[in-house]
Structures are given as structure tokens and as C-alpha cells.
Amino acid sequence: QVQLVESGGGLVQAGDSLRLSCGVSGRTYSTYAMGWFRQAPGKEREFVAAISWDGRSTYYADSVKGRFTISRDNAKNTVYLQMNSLKPEDTAVYYCASKYGSSWTTPEDYRYWGQGTQVTVSS
């Protein structure tokens, strides 16, 4: 079973930056495309960003384009989300997940999930 652990969340002010990390266990890490999702209290989980298994293709939600960057280092079994120019509306629990279905943006097309890390952005 593949396990994912997110880290790097915290409390920041609007305009600040954070880098989230997702460590993945197992020897099959490099075979998975990976994604980041986020969920605010009382709201549905929403797509943030995704990256192909080899890192050559990336996808972003319109709300984070130009501000967030997803990357991966397969040698370290780690995927990253660099978040710049953070806004209060970015406040949420952020989850990383491994993709197995056809959709890049639908949670149902991701198989394994981490426990999440809290990101809070104050105004």
C-alpha cells in the first residue's frame, strides 16, 4: 500500500509564500501522476494542481495559475507545491494524492491520499 504524508503548512499573511511537500512511500512512486487538492470547512474538495509521472506535464486550477507551481523529485519520492502570493481564499487543508483514473481534476480519479496539512492565510 502506498502512503503519502504532507508537510509544510502553516499560518502566513496575505502575499507570503509556502512550500508544501508530500513524501510517498513504496517503490511504485515514480509510476504515479500526482495531484494536490484542497478543502475548506463546509466546502467540497477542489483540484489545485497535478503533475505527470515524469514531471513533463503540469495542470493548474485557474484560481492558482501564475501563483502556484507543482514539481516532483522522483529520486526523493517527493512532490512539492510552491505557493506564492497567497490569498485568504487559499486557506484550506491541502492534500496530495496519486492519480490512477483519466481525469486530472476529479478526486475520484486519485487512488491514495495523504492526511492533509493546514494552510491559513490572514489578511
Backbone as ProteinMPNN parsed JSONL, in Angstrom:
{"seq_chain_A": "QVQLVESGGGLVQAGDSLRLSCGVSGRTYSTYAMGWFRQAPGKEREFVAAISWDGRSTYYADSVKGRFTISRDNAKNTVYLQMNSLKPEDTAVYYCASKYGSSWTTPEDYRYWGQGTQVTVSS", "coords_chain_A": {"N_chain_A": [[0.832, -1.177, 0.0], [0.561, 2.196, -0.853], [1.684, 5.058, 0.845], [1.139, 8.448, 1.767], [2.441, 11.509, 2.949], [1.875, 14.724, 3.935], [3.499, 17.903, 4.401], [4.585, 21.14, 5.642], [2.657, 23.115, 5.827], [1.063, 26.003, 7.381], [0.612, 29.111, 9.226], [0.284, 32.12, 7.606], [0.698, 35.47, 6.287], [-1.274, 37.372, 3.942], [0.082, 37.488, 0.691], [2.436, 36.244, 1.326], [4.619, 33.312, 1.07], [4.599, 29.726, 0.792], [5.93, 26.411, 0.861], [4.75, 23.314, 0.167], [5.253, 19.88, 0.92], [5.149, 16.488, -0.129], [5.71, 13.41, 0.917], [6.217, 10.166, -0.319], [5.7, 6.76, 0.186], [6.976, 3.475, -0.683], [7.895, 1.509, -3.582], [6.765, 2.118, -5.98], [6.332, 4.748, -6.546], [7.238, 6.453, -8.696], [5.666, 5.691, -10.807], [3.239, 6.916, -10.682], [1.111, 9.58, -11.607], [0.662, 12.691, -9.923], [-1.272, 14.703, -7.661], [-2.46, 17.789, -6.187], [-4.942, 18.726, -3.907], [-7.424, 20.754, -2.269], [-9.351, 21.615, 0.655], [-11.74, 23.536, 2.185], [-13.441, 24.34, 5.277], [-16.752, 23.127, 5.298], [-16.931, 23.099, 2.55], [-16.608, 21.547, -0.714], [-14.017, 19.251, -1.713], [-11.468, 20.532, -3.754], [-9.743, 20.707, -6.887], [-6.306, 21.553, -7.245], [-3.64, 21.393, -8.395], [-1.711, 19.342, -10.669], [0.605, 16.78, -11.733], [2.408, 14.971, -14.185], [3.678, 11.549, -14.329], [6.368, 11.633, -15.026], [6.997, 14.248, -14.705], [6.817, 15.991, -16.833], [4.46, 17.161, -17.677], [2.121, 19.507, -16.49], [-0.712, 20.699, -14.588], [-3.12, 23.134, -13.688], [-5.481, 24.652, -11.482], [-7.594, 27.386, -12.394], [-7.689, 29.354, -10.447], [-5.23, 29.369, -9.197], [-3.242, 29.61, -11.055], [-0.193, 30.945, -12.195], [0.587, 31.61, -9.668], [1.013, 29.329, -8.066], [3.184, 26.466, -8.142], [3.693, 23.216, -9.182], [5.824, 20.451, -8.613], [8.136, 17.659, -8.875], [10.325, 15.246, -7.398], [11.516, 12.431, -8.187], [13.6, 10.809, -7.352], [13.744, 11.365, -4.684], [11.297, 10.599, -3.854], [9.2, 12.487, -3.636], [6.753, 15.045, -3.917], [6.07, 18.452, -4.663], [4.508, 21.57, -3.751], [4.784, 24.733, -4.547], [3.765, 27.723, -3.254], [2.993, 30.921, -3.937], [2.382, 34.447, -3.378], [0.13, 34.298, -1.643], [-3.345, 34.194, -0.812], [-6.17, 35.083, 1.277], [-8.328, 33.438, 0.507], [-7.065, 31.112, -0.195], [-6.897, 29.616, 2.037], [-7.128, 26.501, 3.547], [-7.289, 22.916, 4.053], [-4.707, 21.115, 2.68], [-4.205, 18.485, 0.437], [-2.247, 15.815, -0.83], [-2.249, 13.471, -3.545], [-2.319, 10.36, -5.349], [-2.69, 9.66, -8.753], [-4.889, 7.614, -10.702], [-6.988, 7.337, -12.448], [-8.687, 8.727, -15.356], [-9.187, 11.482, -15.336], [-7.697, 14.613, -14.621], [-8.51, 16.397, -12.719], [-10.487, 15.509, -10.994], [-11.39, 14.269, -7.843], [-12.178, 11.588, -7.543], [-10.652, 10.186, -9.337], [-8.218, 9.702, -8.232], [-6.159, 7.603, -6.302], [-4.651, 7.058, -3.834], [-4.327, 8.88, -0.787], [-3.006, 11.528, 1.222], [-2.964, 12.67, 4.694], [-3.332, 15.371, 4.939], [-2.452, 18.88, 5.225], [-2.619, 21.878, 7.057], [-3.215, 25.067, 5.742], [-3.239, 28.406, 6.425], [-4.176, 31.632, 5.659], [-3.893, 34.886, 6.519], [-5.466, 38.116, 6.355]], "CA_chain_A": [[0.0, 0.0, 0.0], [1.29, 3.451, -0.931], [1.319, 6.036, 1.858], [1.536, 9.808, 1.455], [2.469, 12.37, 4.119], [2.078, 16.123, 3.591], [4.105, 18.77, 5.398], [4.918, 22.472, 5.177], [1.595, 24.075, 6.042], [1.235, 26.923, 8.486], [-0.113, 30.377, 9.241], [1.032, 33.185, 6.953], [-0.07, 36.639, 5.891], [-1.511, 37.537, 2.515], [1.27, 37.87, -0.043], [3.556, 35.383, 1.701], [4.811, 32.074, 0.332], [4.819, 28.464, 1.474], [6.169, 25.25, 0.021], [4.263, 22.061, 0.71], [5.927, 18.673, 0.464], [4.418, 15.239, 0.03], [6.575, 12.25, 0.85], [5.483, 8.98, -0.734], [6.376, 5.507, 0.479], [6.821, 2.42, -1.657], [8.78, 1.511, -4.743], [5.989, 2.425, -7.173], [6.054, 6.183, -6.579], [7.502, 7.079, -9.983], [4.678, 5.276, -11.792], [2.003, 7.661, -10.46], [0.881, 11.011, -11.669], [0.329, 13.175, -8.588], [-2.054, 15.927, -7.617], [-2.769, 18.488, -4.945], [-6.299, 19.201, -3.725], [-7.616, 21.474, -1.015], [-10.718, 21.619, 1.141], [-12.059, 24.464, 3.253], [-14.58, 23.873, 6.067], [-18.061, 23.273, 4.698], [-16.85, 23.124, 1.097], [-16.135, 20.333, -1.351], [-12.618, 19.196, -2.071], [-11.271, 21.074, -5.084], [-8.465, 20.496, -7.54], [-5.353, 22.654, -7.214], [-2.584, 21.201, -9.384], [-1.33, 17.96, -10.912], [1.837, 16.604, -12.492], [2.526, 13.638, -14.749], [4.622, 10.676, -13.627], [7.74, 12.011, -15.354], [7.159, 15.667, -14.445], [6.848, 16.77, -18.066], [3.189, 17.833, -17.874], [1.51, 20.033, -15.278], [-2.061, 21.218, -14.741], [-3.449, 24.016, -12.584], [-6.764, 25.331, -11.405], [-7.494, 28.785, -12.8], [-7.535, 30.199, -9.277], [-3.852, 29.373, -8.705], [-2.3, 29.779, -12.163], [0.69, 32.085, -12.047], [0.984, 31.76, -8.266], [1.441, 28.036, -7.534], [3.96, 25.614, -9.028], [3.847, 21.841, -8.738], [7.026, 19.798, -9.114], [8.397, 16.392, -8.211], [11.673, 14.7, -7.408], [11.264, 11.004, -8.03], [14.704, 10.221, -6.608], [13.443, 11.586, -3.274], [9.913, 10.171, -3.619], [8.556, 13.669, -3.082], [6.119, 16.021, -4.786], [6.045, 19.746, -3.999], [3.635, 22.633, -4.213], [5.265, 26.055, -4.18], [2.636, 28.637, -3.235], [3.407, 32.309, -3.812], [1.314, 35.453, -3.383], [-1.02, 33.647, -1.028], [-4.529, 34.989, -0.533], [-7.025, 34.463, 2.299], [-9.15, 32.394, -0.081], [-6.271, 29.893, -0.3], [-6.968, 28.913, 3.314], [-7.746, 25.191, 3.407], [-6.427, 21.768, 4.251], [-4.165, 20.697, 1.399], [-3.955, 17.054, 0.343], [-1.66, 15.263, -2.04], [-2.87, 12.214, -3.915], [-1.775, 9.691, -6.524], [-3.716, 9.519, -9.777], [-4.967, 6.366, -11.465], [-8.054, 7.465, -13.42], [-8.451, 9.51, -16.567], [-9.325, 12.915, -15.098], [-6.658, 15.266, -13.832], [-9.088, 17.341, -11.778], [-11.557, 14.892, -10.215], [-10.863, 13.465, -6.733], [-12.485, 10.171, -7.728], [-9.645, 9.586, -10.198], [-6.997, 9.564, -7.45], [-6.295, 6.393, -5.502], [-4.097, 7.174, -2.484], [-4.402, 10.232, -0.248], [-2.39, 11.849, 2.485], [-3.857, 13.137, 5.746], [-3.545, 16.792, 4.755], [-1.733, 19.861, 6.017], [-3.409, 23.1, 7.122], [-2.67, 26.34, 5.295], [-4.1, 29.508, 6.821], [-3.663, 32.901, 5.156], [-4.598, 36.002, 7.13], [-5.484, 39.335, 5.568]], "C_chain_A": [[0.878, 1.243, 0.0], [0.769, 4.394, 0.141], [1.916, 7.394, 1.52], [1.442, 10.656, 2.718], [2.802, 13.786, 3.687], [2.745, 16.867, 4.742], [4.314, 20.153, 4.793], [3.831, 23.51, 5.35], [1.883, 24.972, 7.228], [0.372, 28.148, 8.34], [0.77, 31.466, 8.66], [0.105, 34.351, 6.66], [-0.247, 36.679, 4.382], [-0.258, 38.08, 1.834], [2.489, 37.021, 0.257], [3.593, 34.123, 0.845], [4.978, 30.892, 1.268], [5.171, 27.409, 0.445], [5.709, 24.003, 0.752], [5.047, 20.903, 0.113], [5.04, 17.474, 0.722], [5.395, 14.095, -0.163], [5.759, 11.001, 0.595], [6.313, 7.743, -0.449], [6.134, 4.489, -0.626], [7.727, 2.592, -2.859], [8.07, 1.822, -6.05], [5.702, 3.905, -7.345], [6.173, 6.77, -7.974], [6.505, 6.692, -11.06], [3.382, 6.067, -11.698], [2.121, 9.107, -10.89], [0.365, 11.459, -10.299], [-0.449, 14.476, -8.67], [-2.139, 16.509, -6.229], [-4.222, 18.957, -4.993], [-6.37, 19.978, -2.421], [-9.093, 21.48, -0.645], [-10.846, 22.577, 2.318], [-13.268, 23.945, 4.017], [-15.91, 24.15, 5.378], [-18.081, 23.289, 3.186], [-16.341, 21.791, 0.566], [-14.644, 20.418, -1.633], [-12.436, 19.658, -3.515], [-9.85, 20.843, -5.584], [-7.601, 21.746, -7.467], [-4.331, 22.529, -8.341], [-2.292, 19.723, -9.537], [-0.084, 17.917, -11.775], [1.927, 15.165, -12.966], [3.625, 12.849, -14.053], [6.071, 11.079, -13.855], [7.998, 13.504, -15.163], [7.097, 16.55, -15.667], [5.558, 17.533, -18.344], [2.631, 18.282, -16.538], [0.169, 20.659, -15.597], [-2.411, 22.016, -13.494], [-4.888, 24.487, -12.649], [-6.575, 26.797, -11.779], [-7.193, 29.703, -11.616], [-6.097, 30.297, -8.777], [-2.821, 29.551, -9.806], [-1.492, 31.062, -11.994], [1.181, 32.303, -10.634], [1.563, 30.476, -7.68], [2.223, 27.268, -8.59], [4.082, 24.224, -8.42], [5.106, 21.254, -9.371], [7.209, 18.474, -8.391], [9.851, 16.009, -8.361], [11.525, 13.215, -7.133], [12.384, 10.29, -7.272], [14.488, 10.345, -5.104], [12.03, 11.15, -2.901], [9.075, 11.309, -3.037], [7.947, 14.529, -4.182], [5.944, 17.308, -3.987], [4.951, 20.633, -4.568], [4.173, 23.95, -3.67], [4.119, 27.041, -4.329], [3.145, 30.043, -2.96], [2.192, 33.224, -3.84], [0.025, 34.903, -2.794], [-2.11, 34.652, -0.676], [-5.35, 34.319, 0.558], [-7.888, 33.335, 1.751], [-8.387, 31.108, -0.363], [-6.311, 29.073, 0.985], [-7.747, 27.615, 3.17], [-6.788, 24.137, 3.941], [-6.001, 21.279, 2.879], [-3.775, 19.228, 1.447], [-3.182, 16.732, -0.926], [-2.253, 13.885, -2.288], [-2.223, 11.664, -5.173], [-2.905, 9.362, -7.489], [-3.691, 8.146, -10.423], [-6.04, 6.408, -12.542], [-7.682, 8.397, -14.552], [-8.463, 11.013, -16.342], [-8.202, 13.453, -14.236], [-7.233, 16.065, -12.676], [-10.139, 16.761, -10.846], [-10.988, 14.032, -9.096], [-11.077, 11.968, -6.899], [-11.467, 9.451, -8.603], [-8.273, 9.509, -9.54], [-7.173, 8.455, -6.422], [-5.867, 6.568, -4.045], [-4.031, 8.628, -2.064], [-3.617, 10.37, 1.039], [-3.417, 12.369, 3.47], [-4.122, 14.638, 5.681], [-2.686, 17.649, 5.657], [-2.464, 21.197, 5.92], [-2.607, 24.294, 6.633], [-3.676, 27.425, 5.651], [-3.447, 30.817, 6.407], [-4.508, 34.023, 5.738], [-4.487, 37.236, 6.248], [-4.732, 40.451, 6.259]], "O_chain_A": [[1.835, 1.33, 0.77], [-0.441, 4.521, 0.33], [3.049, 7.487, 1.048], [0.478, 10.541, 3.475], [3.876, 14.037, 3.138], [2.578, 16.508, 5.908], [4.231, 20.322, 3.577], [4.055, 24.683, 5.05], [2.824, 24.738, 7.986], [-0.484, 28.229, 7.459], [1.871, 31.712, 9.153], [-1.115, 34.236, 6.77], [0.537, 36.089, 3.638], [0.38, 39.007, 2.33], [3.475, 37.07, -0.479], [2.719, 33.895, 0.01], [5.442, 31.041, 2.398], [4.76, 27.5, -0.712], [6.216, 23.676, 1.825], [5.451, 20.941, -1.049], [4.27, 17.453, 1.683], [5.853, 13.841, -1.277], [4.721, 10.796, 1.224], [7.491, 7.683, -0.8], [5.196, 4.627, -1.411], [8.254, 3.674, -3.116], [8.69, 1.798, -7.113], [4.905, 4.282, -8.205], [5.292, 7.517, -8.4], [6.492, 7.302, -12.128], [2.506, 5.909, -12.549], [3.104, 9.781, -10.581], [-0.294, 10.69, -9.6], [-0.306, 15.247, -9.618], [-1.921, 15.824, -5.23], [-4.673, 19.514, -5.994], [-5.483, 19.873, -1.573], [-9.967, 21.367, -1.504], [-10.146, 22.442, 3.322], [-14.054, 23.179, 3.461], [-16.165, 25.267, 4.929], [-19.141, 23.474, 2.588], [-15.726, 21.009, 1.292], [-14.082, 21.504, -1.775], [-13.171, 19.223, -4.402], [-8.894, 20.791, -4.809], [-8.099, 22.862, -7.61], [-4.173, 23.447, -9.146], [-2.589, 18.933, -8.642], [0.246, 18.883, -12.462], [1.565, 14.243, -12.236], [4.408, 13.405, -13.282], [6.913, 10.889, -12.978], [9.102, 13.978, -15.432], [7.307, 17.758, -15.555], [5.552, 18.456, -19.158], [2.662, 17.531, -15.562], [-0.074, 21.096, -16.722], [-2.051, 21.633, -12.381], [-5.443, 24.693, -13.728], [-5.524, 27.381, -11.513], [-6.516, 30.719, -11.775], [-5.772, 31.206, -8.014], [-1.628, 29.635, -9.515], [-2.039, 32.122, -11.688], [2.095, 33.097, -10.412], [2.502, 30.526, -6.886], [1.962, 27.399, -9.786], [4.522, 24.073, -7.28], [5.412, 21.533, -10.53], [6.521, 18.197, -7.409], [10.52, 16.394, -9.32], [11.421, 12.795, -5.981], [12.14, 9.275, -6.62], [14.99, 9.526, -4.334], [11.613, 11.315, -1.755], [8.336, 11.119, -2.071], [8.544, 14.719, -5.241], [5.699, 17.267, -2.781], [4.525, 20.47, -5.711], [4.036, 24.246, -2.482], [3.559, 27.18, -5.417], [3.667, 30.323, -1.88], [1.11, 32.826, -4.272], [-1.044, 35.034, -3.389], [-1.839, 35.792, -0.298], [-5.242, 33.108, 0.75], [-8.155, 32.367, 2.463], [-8.997, 30.105, -0.733], [-5.808, 27.95, 1.015], [-8.894, 27.622, 2.722], [-5.629, 24.424, 4.242], [-6.842, 21.052, 2.009], [-3.102, 18.781, 2.375], [-3.438, 17.316, -1.979], [-2.704, 13.215, -1.36], [-1.648, 12.41, -5.966], [-3.948, 8.848, -7.086], [-2.626, 7.578, -10.666], [-6.01, 5.595, -13.466], [-6.529, 8.804, -14.696], [-7.812, 11.75, -17.083], [-7.804, 12.835, -13.248], [-6.507, 16.383, -11.735], [-10.637, 17.476, -9.977], [-10.177, 13.145, -9.364], [-10.257, 11.167, -6.45], [-11.424, 8.221, -8.607], [-7.273, 9.276, -10.218], [-8.204, 8.372, -5.753], [-6.631, 6.263, -3.129], [-3.721, 9.505, -2.87], [-3.565, 9.445, 1.85], [-4.596, 12.499, 3.14], [-5.058, 15.121, 6.319], [-2.244, 17.21, 6.718], [-2.88, 21.604, 4.835], [-1.469, 24.508, 7.051], [-4.831, 27.37, 5.228], [-2.299, 31.084, 6.762], [-5.708, 34.1, 5.476], [-3.531, 37.383, 5.486], [-4.648, 41.559, 5.729]]}, "name": "protein", "num_of_chains": 1, "seq": "QVQLVESGGGLVQAGDSLRLSCGVSGRTYSTYAMGWFRQAPGKEREFVAAISWDGRSTYYADSVKGRFTISRDNAKNTVYLQMNSLKPEDTAVYYCASKYGSSWTTPEDYRYWGQGTQVTVSS"}
